[in-house]
Tab-separated table of C-alpha atoms in Angstrom:
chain	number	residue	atom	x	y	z
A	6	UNK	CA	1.915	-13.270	-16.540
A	7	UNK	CA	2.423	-12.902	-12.661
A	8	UNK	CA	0.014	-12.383	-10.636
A	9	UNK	CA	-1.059	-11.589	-7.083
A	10	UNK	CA	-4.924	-12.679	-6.238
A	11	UNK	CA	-7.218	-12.253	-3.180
A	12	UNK	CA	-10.146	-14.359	-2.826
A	13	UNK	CA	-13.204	-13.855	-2.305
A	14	UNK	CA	-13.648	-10.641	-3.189
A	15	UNK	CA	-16.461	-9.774	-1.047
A	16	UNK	CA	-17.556	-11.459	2.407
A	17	UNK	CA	-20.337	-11.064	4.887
A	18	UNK	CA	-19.348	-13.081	7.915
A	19	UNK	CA	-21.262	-12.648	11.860
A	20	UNK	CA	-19.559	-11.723	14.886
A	21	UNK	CA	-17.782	-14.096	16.235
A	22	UNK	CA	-16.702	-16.313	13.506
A	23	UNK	CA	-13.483	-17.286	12.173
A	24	UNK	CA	-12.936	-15.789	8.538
A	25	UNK	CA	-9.986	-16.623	6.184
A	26	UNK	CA	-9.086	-14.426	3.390
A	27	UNK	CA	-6.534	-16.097	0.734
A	28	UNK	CA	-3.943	-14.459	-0.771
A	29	UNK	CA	-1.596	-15.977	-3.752
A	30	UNK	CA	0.895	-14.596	-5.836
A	31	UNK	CA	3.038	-16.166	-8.486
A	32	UNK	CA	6.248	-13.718	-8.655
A	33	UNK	CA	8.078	-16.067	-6.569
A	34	UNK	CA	8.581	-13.026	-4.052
A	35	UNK	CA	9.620	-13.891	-0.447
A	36	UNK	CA	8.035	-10.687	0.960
A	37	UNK	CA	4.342	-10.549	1.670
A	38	UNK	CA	1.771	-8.368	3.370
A	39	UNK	CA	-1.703	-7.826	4.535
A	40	UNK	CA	-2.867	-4.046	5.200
A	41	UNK	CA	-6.336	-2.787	5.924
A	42	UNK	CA	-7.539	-0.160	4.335
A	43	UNK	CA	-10.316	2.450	6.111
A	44	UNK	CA	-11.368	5.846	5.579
A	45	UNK	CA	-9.411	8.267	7.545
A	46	UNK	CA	-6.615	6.077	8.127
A	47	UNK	CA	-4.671	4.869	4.906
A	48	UNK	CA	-3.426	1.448	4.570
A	49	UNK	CA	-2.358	0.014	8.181
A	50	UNK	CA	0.075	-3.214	7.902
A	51	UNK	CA	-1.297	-5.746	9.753
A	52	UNK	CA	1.217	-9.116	8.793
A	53	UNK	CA	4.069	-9.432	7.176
A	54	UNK	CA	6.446	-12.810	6.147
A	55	UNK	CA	9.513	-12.338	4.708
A	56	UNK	CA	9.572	-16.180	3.464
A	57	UNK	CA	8.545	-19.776	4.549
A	58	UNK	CA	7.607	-20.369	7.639
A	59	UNK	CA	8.176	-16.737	8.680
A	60	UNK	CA	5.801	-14.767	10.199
A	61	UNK	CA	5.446	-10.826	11.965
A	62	UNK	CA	3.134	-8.730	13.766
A	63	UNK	CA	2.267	-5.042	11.935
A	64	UNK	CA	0.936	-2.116	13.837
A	65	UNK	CA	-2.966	-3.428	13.751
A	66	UNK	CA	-2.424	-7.754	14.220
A	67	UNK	CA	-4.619	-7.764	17.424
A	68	UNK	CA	-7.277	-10.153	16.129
A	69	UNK	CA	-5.465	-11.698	12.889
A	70	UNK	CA	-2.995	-14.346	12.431
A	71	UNK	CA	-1.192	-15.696	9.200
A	72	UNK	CA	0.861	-18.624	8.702
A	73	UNK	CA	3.216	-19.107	5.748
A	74	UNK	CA	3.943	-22.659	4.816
A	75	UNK	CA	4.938	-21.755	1.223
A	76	UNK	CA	5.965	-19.386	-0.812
A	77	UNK	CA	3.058	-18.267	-3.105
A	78	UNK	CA	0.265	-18.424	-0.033
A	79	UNK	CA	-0.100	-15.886	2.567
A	80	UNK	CA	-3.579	-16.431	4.485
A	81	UNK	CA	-4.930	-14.125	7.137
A	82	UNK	CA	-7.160	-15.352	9.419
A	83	UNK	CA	-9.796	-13.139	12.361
A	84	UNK	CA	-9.919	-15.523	14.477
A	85	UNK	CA	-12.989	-14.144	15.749
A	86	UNK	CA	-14.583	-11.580	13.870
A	87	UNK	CA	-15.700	-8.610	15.387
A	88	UNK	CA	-17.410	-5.440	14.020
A	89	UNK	CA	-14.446	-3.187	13.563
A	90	UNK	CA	-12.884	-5.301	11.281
A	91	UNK	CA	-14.873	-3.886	8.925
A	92	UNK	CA	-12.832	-2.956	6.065
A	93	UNK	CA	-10.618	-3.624	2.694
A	94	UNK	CA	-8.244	-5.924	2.947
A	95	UNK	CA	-5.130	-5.950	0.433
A	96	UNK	CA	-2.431	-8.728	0.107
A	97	UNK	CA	0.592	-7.159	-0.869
A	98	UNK	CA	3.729	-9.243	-2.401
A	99	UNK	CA	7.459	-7.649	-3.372
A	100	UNK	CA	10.959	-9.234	-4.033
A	101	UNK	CA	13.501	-7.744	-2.290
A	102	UNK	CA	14.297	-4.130	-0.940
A	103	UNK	CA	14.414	-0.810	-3.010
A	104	UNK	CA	11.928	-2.862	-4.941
A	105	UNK	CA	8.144	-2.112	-5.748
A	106	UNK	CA	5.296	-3.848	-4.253
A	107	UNK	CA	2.466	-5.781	-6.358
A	108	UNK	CA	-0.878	-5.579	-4.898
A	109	UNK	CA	-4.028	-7.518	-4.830
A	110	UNK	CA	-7.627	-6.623	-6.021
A	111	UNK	CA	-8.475	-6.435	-2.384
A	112	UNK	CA	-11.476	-8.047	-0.028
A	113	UNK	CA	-14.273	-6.454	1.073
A	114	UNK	CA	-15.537	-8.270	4.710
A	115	UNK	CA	-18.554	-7.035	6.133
A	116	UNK	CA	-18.800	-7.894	10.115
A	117	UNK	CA	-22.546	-8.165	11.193
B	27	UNK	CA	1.524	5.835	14.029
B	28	UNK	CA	1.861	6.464	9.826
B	29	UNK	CA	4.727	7.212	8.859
B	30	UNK	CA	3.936	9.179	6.048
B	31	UNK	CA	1.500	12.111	6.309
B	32	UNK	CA	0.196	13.393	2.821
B	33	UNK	CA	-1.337	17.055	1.882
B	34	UNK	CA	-3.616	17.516	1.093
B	35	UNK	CA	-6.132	15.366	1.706
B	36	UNK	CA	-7.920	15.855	-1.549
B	37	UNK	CA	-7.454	18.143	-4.402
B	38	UNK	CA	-9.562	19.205	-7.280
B	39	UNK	CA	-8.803	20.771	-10.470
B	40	UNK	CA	-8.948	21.463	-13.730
B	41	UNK	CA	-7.679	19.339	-17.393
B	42	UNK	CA	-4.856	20.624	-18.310
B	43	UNK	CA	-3.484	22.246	-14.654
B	44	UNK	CA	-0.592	20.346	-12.873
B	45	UNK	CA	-0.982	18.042	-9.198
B	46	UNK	CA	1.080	18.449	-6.686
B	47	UNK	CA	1.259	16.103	-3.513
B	48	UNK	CA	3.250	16.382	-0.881
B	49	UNK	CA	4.298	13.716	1.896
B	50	UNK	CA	6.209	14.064	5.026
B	51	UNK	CA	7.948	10.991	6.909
B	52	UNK	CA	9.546	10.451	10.475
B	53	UNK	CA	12.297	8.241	10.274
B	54	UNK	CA	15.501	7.358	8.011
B	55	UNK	CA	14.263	5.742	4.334
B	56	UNK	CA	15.939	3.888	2.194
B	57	UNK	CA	13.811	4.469	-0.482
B	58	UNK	CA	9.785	6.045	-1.051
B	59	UNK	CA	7.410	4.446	-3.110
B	60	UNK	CA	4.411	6.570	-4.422
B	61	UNK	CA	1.267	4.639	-5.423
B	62	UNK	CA	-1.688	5.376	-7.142
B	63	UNK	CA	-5.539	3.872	-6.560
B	64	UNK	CA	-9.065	3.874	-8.906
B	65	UNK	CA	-11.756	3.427	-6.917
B	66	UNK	CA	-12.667	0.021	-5.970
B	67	UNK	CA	-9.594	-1.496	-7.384
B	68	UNK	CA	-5.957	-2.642	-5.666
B	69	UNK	CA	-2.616	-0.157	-5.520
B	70	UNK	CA	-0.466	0.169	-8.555
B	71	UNK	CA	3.200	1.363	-8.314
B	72	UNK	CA	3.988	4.816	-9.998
B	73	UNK	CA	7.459	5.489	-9.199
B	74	UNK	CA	10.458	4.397	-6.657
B	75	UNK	CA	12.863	7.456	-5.652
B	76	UNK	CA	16.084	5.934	-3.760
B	77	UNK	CA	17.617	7.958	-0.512
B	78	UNK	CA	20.532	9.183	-2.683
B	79	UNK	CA	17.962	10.941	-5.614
B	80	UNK	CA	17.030	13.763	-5.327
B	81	UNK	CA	13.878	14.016	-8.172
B	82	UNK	CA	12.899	10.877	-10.678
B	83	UNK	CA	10.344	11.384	-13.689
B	84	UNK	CA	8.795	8.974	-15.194
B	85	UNK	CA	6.101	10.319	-18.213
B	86	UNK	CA	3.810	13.095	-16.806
B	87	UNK	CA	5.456	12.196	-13.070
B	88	UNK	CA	7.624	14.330	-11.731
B	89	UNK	CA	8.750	12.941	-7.359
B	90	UNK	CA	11.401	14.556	-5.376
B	91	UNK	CA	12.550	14.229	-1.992
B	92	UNK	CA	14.543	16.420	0.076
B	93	UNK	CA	15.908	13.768	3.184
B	94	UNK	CA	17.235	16.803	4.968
B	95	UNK	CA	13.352	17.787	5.316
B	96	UNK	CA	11.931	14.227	5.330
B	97	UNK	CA	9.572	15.253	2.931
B	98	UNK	CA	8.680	14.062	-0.846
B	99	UNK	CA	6.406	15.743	-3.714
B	100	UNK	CA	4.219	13.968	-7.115
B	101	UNK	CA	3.771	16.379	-9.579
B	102	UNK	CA	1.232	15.545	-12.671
B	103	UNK	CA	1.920	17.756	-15.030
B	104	UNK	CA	-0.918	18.344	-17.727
B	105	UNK	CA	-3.570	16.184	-15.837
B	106	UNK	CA	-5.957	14.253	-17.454
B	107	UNK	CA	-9.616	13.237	-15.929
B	108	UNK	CA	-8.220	9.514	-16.468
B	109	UNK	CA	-5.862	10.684	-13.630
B	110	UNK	CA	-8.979	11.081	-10.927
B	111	UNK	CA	-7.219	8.576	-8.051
B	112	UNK	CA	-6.065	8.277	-4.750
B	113	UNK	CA	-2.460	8.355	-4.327
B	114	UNK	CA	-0.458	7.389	-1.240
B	115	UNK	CA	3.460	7.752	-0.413
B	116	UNK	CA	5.149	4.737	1.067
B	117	UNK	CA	8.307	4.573	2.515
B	118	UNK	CA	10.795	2.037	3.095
B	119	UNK	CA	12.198	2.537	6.373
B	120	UNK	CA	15.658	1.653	6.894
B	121	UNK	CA	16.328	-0.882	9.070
B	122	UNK	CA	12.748	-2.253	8.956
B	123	UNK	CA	13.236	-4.795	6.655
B	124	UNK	CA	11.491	-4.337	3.803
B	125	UNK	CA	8.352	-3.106	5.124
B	126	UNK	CA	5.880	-0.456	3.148
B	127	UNK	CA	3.996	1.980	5.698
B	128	UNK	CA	2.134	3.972	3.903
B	129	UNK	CA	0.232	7.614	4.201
B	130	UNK	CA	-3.377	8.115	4.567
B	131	UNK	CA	-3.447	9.315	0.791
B	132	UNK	CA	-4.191	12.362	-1.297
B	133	UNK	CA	-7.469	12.097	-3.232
B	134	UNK	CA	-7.260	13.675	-6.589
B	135	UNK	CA	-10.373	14.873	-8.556
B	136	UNK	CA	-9.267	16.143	-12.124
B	137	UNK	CA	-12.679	17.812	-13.677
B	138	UNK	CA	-12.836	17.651	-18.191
């Protein structure tokens, strides 16, 4: 079956360092996102690609990058990790409009 | 900003009694998306509602959405304590290309 998987699951990290969280999905889908997810505020997009080598800014991307060099990998990347980055990450994959979205299990990073 | 805003924030009742949810939205959709969430775990897809309908059911599920108001409802009818969840509203803005912004959630609490 089709899948969508985040790895790892949970993270610790320390201020300062650059963190990677991994997102695949085998659906094929073109479309792919990375929200954050904290109490109080709902799921905030952060990147979006709509396909290879495609990349977009979301309403929280200060401090993140992604880079999309196929089509089943979406990483996101904190380039430096800092404290209020905190939080649940979801990678998010869908196939075209008017369509639902499949999400991941989700990663928990801890900034110390 | 979200664009959807979701009342209320958390709800509690009884087996048996019916859910309602209700979300509100800004801008022009071309379709919402409601979601549901266990605890701990990633976003599943309940149910897709197009601009042009006007109320979808699937099972116990009962959405509507009234463009003219901007505004959508999820009813449960006959709620179950396997229904205990958050659930979020996510629209598809037109002329965003494909993007899901979601609400801040409802968090349901359904007591045996």
């Amino acid at each position: 079956d089709a899948e969508i998987t985040q790895s790892p699951r949970h993270k610790i990290t320390e201020t300062g360092r650059q963190v990677t969280l991994a997102c695949h999905q085998t659906w094929n889908h073109n479309n792919m996102f990375w929200y954050r997810q904290d109490l109080g505020h709902g799921l905030r997009l952060i990147h979006y690609s709509y396909g290879v080598q495609d990349t977009n800014k979301g309403e929280v991307s200060d401090g993140y990058s992604v880079s999309r060099s196929n089509t089943e990998d979406l990483p996101l990347t904190l380039e430096s990790a800092a404290s209020s980055q905190t939080s649940v990450y979801f990678c998010a994959s869908r196939d075209t409009l008017n369509t639902e979205a499949f999400f991941g299990q989700g990663t928990r990073l801890t900034v110390v | 900003s979200q664009q959807g805003e979701e009342d209320p924030q958390a709800l509690s009742i009884q087996e048996g009694e019916n859910a309602t949810m209700n979300c509100s939205y800004k801008t022009s959709i071309n379709n919402l998306q409601w979601y549901r969430q266990n605890s701990g775990r990633g976003l599943v897809h309940l149910i897709l509602i197009r601009s042009n309908e006007r109320e979808k059911h699937s099972g116990r599920l009962r959405v509507t959405l009234d463009t003219s108001k901007k505004s959508s409802s999820l009813l449960i009818t006959a709620s179950r304590a396997a229904d205990t969840a958050s659930y979020f509203c996510a629209t598809d803005a037109y002329n965003q290309g494909g993007k899901l912004i979601f609400g801040q959630g409802t968090e349901l609490s359904v007591k045996p």
